[in-house]
Coordinates of C-alpha atoms in Angstrom, one line a residue:
Chain L
M1 CA 152.1 134.9 146.8
S2 CA 148.5 133.9 147.1
K3 CA 146.7 133.7 150.4
T4 CA 145.0 130.5 151.4
W5 CA 142.1 129.7 153.9
Q6 CA 140.0 126.8 154.9
G7 CA 136.6 126.5 152.7
Y8 CA 134.0 123.9 152.5
L9 CA 134.3 120.9 150.3
R10 CA 131.1 119.5 148.6
T11 CA 130.7 116.2 147.5
D12 CA 130.6 117.4 143.8
G13 CA 134.1 118.6 144.3
R14 CA 133.1 122.4 144.5
K15 CA 134.5 124.5 147.3
G16 CA 132.3 127.1 149.2
I17 CA 133.2 129.9 151.6
R18 CA 130.1 129.7 153.5
N19 CA 128.0 126.4 154.8
T20 CA 124.3 127.7 154.2
V21 CA 121.1 125.8 154.4
A22 CA 118.7 127.3 151.7
V23 CA 115.0 127.3 152.2
V24 CA 113.3 127.7 148.9
Y25 CA 109.7 128.7 148.1
L26 CA 108.7 127.4 144.8
V27 CA 105.7 130.0 144.2
E28 CA 104.7 133.2 146.1
C29 CA 101.9 131.2 147.6
A30 CA 104.6 129.1 149.7
R31 CA 106.6 132.1 150.6
F32 CA 105.0 132.9 153.9
V33 CA 105.5 129.3 155.3
A34 CA 108.9 129.3 154.0
D35 CA 109.9 132.6 155.6
E36 CA 108.4 131.5 158.9
I37 CA 110.6 128.3 158.9
T38 CA 113.5 130.5 158.1
R39 CA 112.8 133.2 160.9
A40 CA 113.4 130.6 163.6
F41 CA 117.1 130.4 162.5
R42 CA 117.8 134.2 162.1
D43 CA 121.2 133.9 163.8
Q44 CA 122.4 130.8 161.9
D45 CA 123.3 130.3 158.1
V46 CA 119.7 129.6 156.9
H47 CA 118.7 131.8 153.9
L48 CA 115.4 132.4 152.1
I49 CA 115.3 132.1 148.5
G50 CA 112.5 131.5 145.8
F51 CA 110.5 132.0 142.7
P52 CA 107.2 133.8 142.9
G53 CA 105.7 132.8 139.5
C54 CA 103.2 130.0 139.1
F55 CA 103.8 129.8 135.3
P56 CA 107.0 127.5 134.4
N57 CA 110.0 129.2 133.0
D58 CA 113.2 127.2 132.0
Y59 CA 115.5 130.2 133.1
A60 CA 114.0 130.1 136.6
Q61 CA 114.3 126.2 136.8
H62 CA 118.0 126.6 135.6
M63 CA 119.0 129.5 138.0
M64 CA 117.3 127.7 140.9
E65 CA 119.2 124.4 140.2
R66 CA 122.4 126.4 140.1
L67 CA 121.7 128.4 143.3
C68 CA 120.6 125.2 145.2
T69 CA 123.9 123.5 144.1
H70 CA 126.1 126.6 144.7
P71 CA 129.3 125.9 146.6
N72 CA 128.2 127.9 149.6
V73 CA 125.0 126.0 150.0
G74 CA 125.2 122.8 152.1
G75 CA 121.7 121.7 152.1
V76 CA 118.2 122.5 150.9
L77 CA 114.7 122.5 151.9
L78 CA 112.1 122.9 149.1
V79 CA 108.6 124.4 150.2
S80 CA 105.9 123.9 147.6
L81 CA 102.3 124.8 147.7
G82 CA 101.5 121.8 145.5
C83 CA 99.7 123.1 142.5
E84 CA 102.2 125.6 141.0
S85 CA 104.0 124.7 137.8
F86 CA 107.6 124.7 139.2
N87 CA 109.2 121.2 138.6
R88 CA 110.1 120.5 142.1
G89 CA 110.8 116.9 141.4
K90 CA 113.6 117.8 138.7
L91 CA 115.0 120.3 141.0
A92 CA 115.1 118.0 144.1
E93 CA 116.9 115.4 141.8
V94 CA 119.6 117.9 140.6
I95 CA 120.3 118.8 144.3
E96 CA 120.5 115.2 145.3
A97 CA 122.8 114.4 142.4
S98 CA 125.2 117.2 143.7
G99 CA 125.4 115.2 147.0
R100 CA 123.6 117.8 149.0
P101 CA 120.7 116.8 151.5
V102 CA 117.4 118.0 150.1
E103 CA 114.0 117.7 151.4
T104 CA 110.6 118.7 149.9
L105 CA 107.5 119.9 151.9
V106 CA 104.2 120.2 150.0
I107 CA 102.0 122.5 152.0
Q108 CA 98.7 120.9 150.5
K109 CA 99.9 117.2 151.7
T110 CA 101.6 118.3 154.9
G111 CA 98.4 119.7 156.7
G112 CA 98.6 123.4 156.0
S113 CA 100.8 126.4 157.0
A114 CA 101.3 125.7 160.8
A115 CA 102.2 121.9 160.2
T116 CA 104.5 122.8 157.3
I117 CA 106.3 125.4 159.4
R118 CA 106.9 122.8 162.3
S119 CA 107.8 120.3 159.9
G120 CA 110.1 122.6 158.0
Q121 CA 111.9 124.0 161.2
A122 CA 112.6 120.3 162.5
Q123 CA 114.0 119.5 158.8
V124 CA 116.4 122.5 158.9
K125 CA 117.5 121.8 162.4
K126 CA 118.3 118.1 161.0
T127 CA 120.1 119.8 157.9
L128 CA 122.2 122.1 160.0
A129 CA 123.3 119.3 162.3
G130 CA 124.1 117.1 159.2
I131 CA 126.4 119.6 157.5
A132 CA 128.1 121.0 160.5
N133 CA 130.8 118.5 160.0
V134 CA 131.3 118.8 156.2
P135 CA 135.0 118.4 155.3
R136 CA 137.1 121.5 155.2
V137 CA 139.5 122.2 152.4
E138 CA 142.3 124.6 151.6
M139 CA 141.2 127.4 149.2
T140 CA 143.1 129.9 147.3
T141 CA 142.4 132.8 145.0
Q142 CA 142.4 130.4 142.2
D143 CA 139.4 128.7 143.5
L144 CA 137.2 131.9 143.8
V145 CA 134.6 133.1 141.4
V146 CA 134.0 136.9 142.0
G147 CA 131.3 138.9 140.6
T148 CA 131.1 142.8 140.3
I149 CA 128.1 145.0 139.9
C150 CA 127.4 148.7 140.5
G151 CA 124.1 150.2 141.9
G152 CA 122.9 153.6 142.9
S153 CA 125.8 155.0 140.7
D154 CA 126.6 158.7 140.7
G155 CA 129.3 161.0 139.2
T156 CA 131.8 159.6 141.6
S157 CA 131.3 155.8 140.9
G158 CA 133.4 156.3 137.5
I159 CA 136.3 158.0 139.3
S160 CA 136.7 156.2 142.5
G161 CA 134.8 153.0 143.3
N162 CA 134.8 151.5 140.0
P163 CA 138.4 152.0 138.9
A164 CA 139.6 150.8 142.3
A165 CA 137.2 147.6 141.9
G166 CA 138.8 147.3 138.3
R167 CA 142.2 147.2 139.7
A168 CA 141.4 144.5 142.4
F169 CA 139.8 142.6 139.5
D170 CA 143.0 142.8 137.5
Q171 CA 145.0 141.3 140.5
L172 CA 142.4 138.6 141.0
V173 CA 142.6 137.6 137.4
A174 CA 146.5 137.6 137.5
E175 CA 146.1 135.1 140.5
G176 CA 143.8 132.8 138.6
A177 CA 140.5 133.5 140.0
A178 CA 137.4 133.8 137.6
C179 CA 136.0 137.4 137.5
I180 CA 132.6 138.3 136.1
F181 CA 131.3 141.7 135.0
E182 CA 127.8 142.2 133.6
E183 CA 124.9 144.5 132.9
T184 CA 125.3 144.9 129.1
G185 CA 122.8 147.7 129.1
E186 CA 125.3 149.6 131.1
L187 CA 128.0 149.1 128.6
I188 CA 126.3 151.1 125.7
G189 CA 128.8 153.3 124.5
C190 CA 131.9 151.0 125.4
E191 CA 131.4 148.2 123.0
H192 CA 134.2 149.2 120.6
I193 CA 136.9 149.6 123.3
M194 CA 135.7 146.5 125.1
A195 CA 135.8 144.4 121.9
E196 CA 139.4 145.2 121.5
R197 CA 140.3 143.3 124.8
A198 CA 138.7 140.0 123.6
I199 CA 141.2 137.1 123.4
T200 CA 140.1 136.4 119.8
P201 CA 138.4 138.4 117.0
E202 CA 135.3 136.5 117.0
L203 CA 134.9 137.0 120.7
G204 CA 135.3 140.7 120.1
E205 CA 132.5 140.5 117.5
A206 CA 130.1 138.7 120.0
L207 CA 130.9 141.3 122.7
R208 CA 129.8 144.1 120.2
E209 CA 126.7 142.1 119.4
T210 CA 125.8 141.6 123.1
V211 CA 125.9 145.3 123.7
A212 CA 123.9 145.9 120.4
K213 CA 121.3 143.3 121.7
A214 CA 121.0 145.4 125.0
A215 CA 120.6 148.7 123.3
R216 CA 117.8 147.3 120.9
Y217 CA 116.1 145.8 124.2
Y218 CA 116.0 148.9 126.1
D219 CA 115.2 151.0 123.2
T220 CA 112.2 149.0 122.8
L221 CA 111.3 149.4 126.6
G222 CA 111.8 153.2 126.2
Y223 CA 114.0 153.4 129.2
G224 CA 117.7 152.8 129.4
S225 CA 119.3 151.3 132.4
F226 CA 119.2 154.7 134.2
A227 CA 117.5 155.6 137.5
A228 CA 116.4 159.1 138.5
G229 CA 119.1 158.9 141.3
N230 CA 121.7 158.7 138.7
A231 CA 120.9 162.0 137.3
T232 CA 120.7 163.5 140.9
G233 CA 124.4 162.3 141.3
G234 CA 125.6 164.2 138.2
L235 CA 125.3 161.4 135.6
S236 CA 123.6 162.9 132.3
T237 CA 123.4 160.1 129.8
I238 CA 123.6 156.1 129.6
E239 CA 126.9 156.4 127.8
E240 CA 128.3 158.6 130.6
K241 CA 127.0 156.0 133.2
S242 CA 128.3 153.1 131.1
L243 CA 131.9 154.5 130.7
G244 CA 132.0 155.0 134.6
A245 CA 130.7 151.3 135.0
Y246 CA 133.0 149.8 132.2
V247 CA 136.0 150.5 134.2
K248 CA 135.1 148.2 136.9
S249 CA 136.1 145.3 134.6
G250 CA 139.7 146.5 135.0
D251 CA 142.4 145.9 132.2
A252 CA 142.6 142.2 131.8
P253 CA 142.0 140.5 128.6
I254 CA 138.4 139.3 128.2
S255 CA 138.1 135.4 128.1
G256 CA 134.6 134.9 127.3
I257 CA 130.9 135.7 127.3
I258 CA 128.7 133.8 129.8
K259 CA 124.8 133.9 130.4
P260 CA 123.2 133.6 133.9
G261 CA 123.8 130.2 135.4
D262 CA 126.9 129.5 133.2
I263 CA 129.8 128.5 135.4
P264 CA 133.1 130.2 133.9
P265 CA 135.2 127.3 132.5
S266 CA 138.5 128.5 134.2
G267 CA 140.0 131.5 135.7
G268 CA 140.0 134.7 133.7
L269 CA 137.7 137.8 132.9
Y270 CA 134.2 136.9 131.6
L271 CA 131.2 139.2 130.5
M272 CA 127.9 138.0 131.7
D273 CA 125.3 138.8 129.0
V274 CA 122.2 139.4 131.2
V275 CA 119.7 140.9 128.6
P276 CA 117.3 138.1 127.3
D277 CA 117.3 136.7 123.9
G278 CA 114.6 137.0 121.4
E279 CA 111.8 139.4 121.4
V280 CA 111.2 141.7 124.4
R281 CA 109.2 139.6 126.9
Y282 CA 108.5 139.8 130.7
G283 CA 109.6 143.4 130.9
F284 CA 113.0 144.9 132.1
P285 CA 116.0 142.6 132.1
N286 CA 116.8 143.1 135.6
I287 CA 114.3 144.9 137.8
A288 CA 116.8 146.0 140.5
D289 CA 120.5 145.2 141.7
N290 CA 119.7 142.0 143.6
A291 CA 118.5 140.5 140.4
E292 CA 122.0 141.2 138.9
I293 CA 123.6 139.7 142.2
V294 CA 121.5 136.6 142.0
E295 CA 122.6 135.8 138.6
M296 CA 126.4 136.3 139.7
I297 CA 125.7 133.8 142.3
A298 CA 124.0 131.2 140.1
S299 CA 127.2 131.4 137.8
G300 CA 129.1 130.4 140.8
A301 CA 130.2 133.7 142.4
H302 CA 131.4 133.2 145.9
M303 CA 130.9 136.7 146.7
T304 CA 130.0 140.0 144.7
L305 CA 131.8 143.4 144.9
F306 CA 129.0 146.1 144.8
V307 CA 130.1 149.5 143.9
T308 CA 127.7 152.4 145.0
G309 CA 127.8 156.0 144.9
R310 CA 124.1 157.1 146.2
G311 CA 124.4 154.4 148.8
S312 CA 122.7 151.1 148.2
V313 CA 122.5 149.1 151.7
V314 CA 121.7 145.6 150.2
G315 CA 123.4 142.4 150.8
S316 CA 122.3 139.0 149.4
A317 CA 121.2 135.5 150.2
L318 CA 123.8 132.8 149.6
A319 CA 126.8 134.7 148.9
P320 CA 128.3 137.7 150.7
V321 CA 128.3 141.4 149.1
I322 CA 131.3 143.4 149.6
K323 CA 130.0 147.1 149.4
I324 CA 132.5 149.8 148.0
C325 CA 131.3 153.3 148.4
A326 CA 132.4 155.7 145.7
N327 CA 131.2 158.8 147.2
P328 CA 132.7 160.3 150.4
D329 CA 129.8 162.1 151.4
T330 CA 127.6 159.0 151.2
Y331 CA 130.3 157.0 152.9
E332 CA 130.0 159.4 155.9
A333 CA 126.3 159.1 156.0
L334 CA 126.1 155.4 155.6
S335 CA 129.4 154.1 156.8
E336 CA 127.9 151.3 158.8
D337 CA 126.4 149.8 155.7
M338 CA 129.9 149.9 153.6
D339 CA 132.8 147.7 153.7
I340 CA 135.2 149.9 151.8
N341 CA 135.5 153.8 151.6
A342 CA 136.6 154.5 148.1
G343 CA 135.6 158.0 148.4
A344 CA 138.8 158.5 150.1
I345 CA 140.1 158.6 146.6
I346 CA 138.1 161.8 146.0
S347 CA 138.7 163.2 149.5
G348 CA 142.5 162.9 148.7
T349 CA 143.4 160.5 151.8
R350 CA 144.0 157.3 149.7
D351 CA 145.2 156.6 146.3
L352 CA 143.7 154.1 143.9
D353 CA 146.2 151.4 144.5
E354 CA 145.6 151.7 148.3
V355 CA 141.9 151.2 147.9
A356 CA 142.4 148.2 145.6
E357 CA 144.6 146.8 148.2
E358 CA 141.8 147.2 150.8
I359 CA 139.3 145.5 148.5
L360 CA 141.7 142.5 148.0
T361 CA 142.2 142.3 151.9
A362 CA 138.3 142.3 152.2
I363 CA 137.9 139.6 149.7
H364 CA 140.4 137.4 151.5
D365 CA 138.7 138.1 154.8
T366 CA 135.3 137.4 153.5
A367 CA 136.5 134.2 151.9
S368 CA 138.1 133.1 155.3
G369 CA 134.6 133.7 157.1
H370 CA 134.7 137.3 158.1
H371 CA 131.2 138.8 157.8
T372 CA 130.6 141.7 155.4
A373 CA 128.8 144.6 156.7
S374 CA 125.5 143.8 155.1
E375 CA 125.9 140.1 156.2
A376 CA 126.6 141.2 159.8
M377 CA 123.2 143.0 159.7
G378 CA 121.3 140.1 158.4
H379 CA 120.7 141.4 154.9
Q380 CA 119.6 138.6 152.7
E381 CA 117.8 140.2 149.6
F382 CA 116.9 138.0 146.9
I383 CA 114.9 138.4 143.5
L384 CA 114.4 135.9 140.6
T385 CA 111.8 136.5 138.0
Y386 CA 111.0 135.6 134.4
K387 CA 113.5 135.7 131.5
S388 CA 114.5 133.7 128.5
F389 CA 118.0 132.9 127.0
E390 CA 119.4 131.0 124.2
P391 CA 122.7 129.1 125.1
V392 CA 125.9 131.2 124.2
G393 CA 127.3 130.7 120.7
P394 CA 130.6 129.0 119.9
A395 CA 132.7 132.3 119.6
C396 CA 131.6 133.3 123.3
L397 CA 134.0 130.7 125.0
P398 CA 137.1 130.3 122.9
T399 CA 139.3 127.5 124.3
K400 CA 142.6 129.0 125.5
Chain B
M1 CA 136.2 165.1 154.7
A2 CA 139.8 166.3 153.7
D3 CA 139.6 169.3 151.4
A4 CA 140.7 168.3 147.9
R5 CA 143.4 170.7 146.5
F6 CA 141.4 171.5 143.4
K7 CA 137.6 171.2 143.3
L8 CA 137.4 170.5 139.6
I9 CA 139.1 167.6 138.1
S10 CA 139.8 166.8 134.3
L11 CA 139.9 163.1 133.7
H12 CA 141.2 163.1 130.3
D13 CA 143.3 165.7 128.2
S14 CA 140.6 165.6 125.4
D15 CA 137.7 166.2 127.7
N16 CA 135.6 169.4 127.3
V17 CA 133.9 168.9 130.8
L18 CA 135.3 168.9 134.3
V19 CA 134.0 166.9 137.3
A20 CA 133.3 168.4 140.6
L21 CA 135.2 166.8 143.7
S22 CA 133.0 168.7 146.2
A23 CA 130.3 171.4 146.0
V24 CA 131.7 174.2 144.1
G25 CA 130.5 177.6 142.6
P26 CA 129.2 180.1 141.5
G27 CA 132.2 182.3 140.9
D28 CA 135.9 181.9 140.1
V29 CA 137.4 178.6 140.7
P30 CA 141.2 177.9 140.6
L31 CA 142.2 175.0 138.2
A32 CA 145.4 172.8 138.0
R33 CA 148.1 174.8 135.9
G34 CA 147.0 178.2 137.3
Q35 CA 144.0 178.6 135.3
I36 CA 140.8 180.2 136.6
L37 CA 137.4 179.0 135.6
S38 CA 134.2 181.2 136.2
L39 CA 131.5 178.9 137.1
S40 CA 127.7 180.3 136.4
A41 CA 125.9 177.7 138.8
H42 CA 126.4 175.9 142.1
V43 CA 127.3 172.2 141.3
T44 CA 127.6 169.2 143.7
L45 CA 130.1 166.4 143.9
G46 CA 130.2 164.2 140.8
H47 CA 128.4 166.8 138.4
K48 CA 130.3 168.4 135.5
V49 CA 130.8 171.8 134.2
A50 CA 132.0 173.1 130.7
A51 CA 135.9 173.4 130.6
R52 CA 135.4 175.7 127.5
P53 CA 132.3 176.9 125.3
I54 CA 130.6 173.8 123.6
S55 CA 128.5 174.4 120.7
N56 CA 125.0 173.1 120.1
G57 CA 125.4 169.6 118.4
E58 CA 129.1 169.2 119.6
L59 CA 130.1 166.1 121.4
V60 CA 130.4 166.4 125.0
V61 CA 133.6 164.4 126.1
K62 CA 134.4 162.9 129.5
Y63 CA 137.1 160.2 130.2
G64 CA 138.2 161.0 126.6
M65 CA 135.0 159.4 125.3
P66 CA 131.7 161.1 124.1
I67 CA 129.1 160.9 126.6
G68 CA 126.4 162.5 124.5
T69 CA 125.5 165.9 122.3
A70 CA 125.2 169.2 123.5
T71 CA 121.6 170.4 122.9
E72 CA 122.2 174.1 123.0
D73 CA 125.3 176.4 123.1
I74 CA 127.0 175.7 126.4
P75 CA 129.2 178.6 127.7
A76 CA 132.4 177.8 129.6
G77 CA 131.8 177.3 133.4
A78 CA 128.2 176.3 132.9
H79 CA 126.5 173.2 134.4
V80 CA 126.7 170.5 131.9
H81 CA 123.8 168.0 132.6
V82 CA 120.5 166.7 131.4
H83 CA 119.0 170.0 130.6
N84 CA 121.8 170.7 127.8
I85 CA 123.1 167.4 126.8
A86 CA 121.3 164.2 125.3
S87 CA 122.4 160.7 124.7
R88 CA 123.1 159.4 121.5
Y89 CA 121.7 156.0 122.5
T90 CA 118.3 156.1 124.7
A91 CA 116.7 159.3 126.4
T92 CA 117.5 160.0 129.9
H93 CA 114.6 159.9 132.3
Y94 CA 114.8 161.9 135.5
R95 CA 112.7 163.6 138.0
D96 CA 113.0 167.3 137.6
E97 CA 112.9 168.2 141.3
E98 CA 115.8 165.8 142.0
A99 CA 118.2 166.0 139.1
G100 CA 120.3 168.4 140.8
L101 CA 119.2 171.3 138.6
A102 CA 118.0 173.6 141.4
D103 CA 120.0 176.6 140.5
E104 CA 119.2 176.5 136.8

């Protein structure tokens, strides 16, 4: 039987597991001011996010609209320098239309840094008071969107952490949650076995094309999605890393392909195609793990499962990260940063099902308001950079 | 950490590599089913060794799936890693001093 807990009901009908105020800088030039505003609320649910670029970008605009109307977000303060290209008016309109309180401060019109920081802090205080009584609503697993990524992978990731996360995903999908896996550059070598899990042959073909696009993209860049630390941990090739990463998608049928910012239309398992469309532009698809986490959140993920072998310590702004440590030695070294010790599978003290059960318990606890390790320490990493995408094709989301 | 009963695990019947569950070797290592594999190197957790001789050009198989091609003849018990296998997709970039090849 599925567990229930109390979430936050937004005016647009979406249900969140946190009640966060987002302070958003719209160009790097406004980041310091936005950061200073946020620092005054370190022990409250006030998170800093932003986009550093001065040039406009449809992807960044779309991502920011999705992030600011995420179900975990209760209200928003936009901080603009004034002369950047970001369309702050359109962003504010989208947030307002979602029923969330939003204010915009333009530093050049507010009297500079100090005045904007003062004004911003007063604004955040007002927003926090305003959202304190947002209606609560019963939530079940069916209401959840959960993402999974892996980072700092090593030879243990594919034999403990990722299979355990995959088993937890199977259970979530069975209970009606929408689950998202991604990083098509780390599915290179798995495309054929993955395509067989698609709910239609056309979707299977689209899955294969998605991985082929990633292989071409990384080939042009001259580097696979493979960091030096992966080799230190025993991984020798991208396809070896891929096979280990692939298992975190579990065994459920694949219901569709989405792109960053697309919300899964219903429960089921979805692949997020994170590699940009068209010719290679703007550099690497995701420059670090948090860029992947941000894309999960933009697609509505209430939380993200993060499997690590080498030992990542990151969390995220807006949505909690549950860290699953695949390597027993890393767990011992960094236990305060980890939520789950999947390395116990390797040291022989737990089996795969027991760790999958621990992951499911952590998901329910986190959804109920319990802080994850990174959340409790105040981790709020966030990265958003330039990308460009075409909308998904008709084969990507077959109607069930 | 509790001691695993065997320090090398085969993840799939068709694999030609074994994965270290803790630091192991060099020297004779007992395997499941009563066999012994003589390791020519010290390997750490998560690294691979050849379960049997692998010829230059042969596919290296882990999880029952190819993970690359041997770039030299690899004797049974040798460390299998970036120095003797290559991706069939994109080249692997690593820092020599940190790739876990200290003994080779």
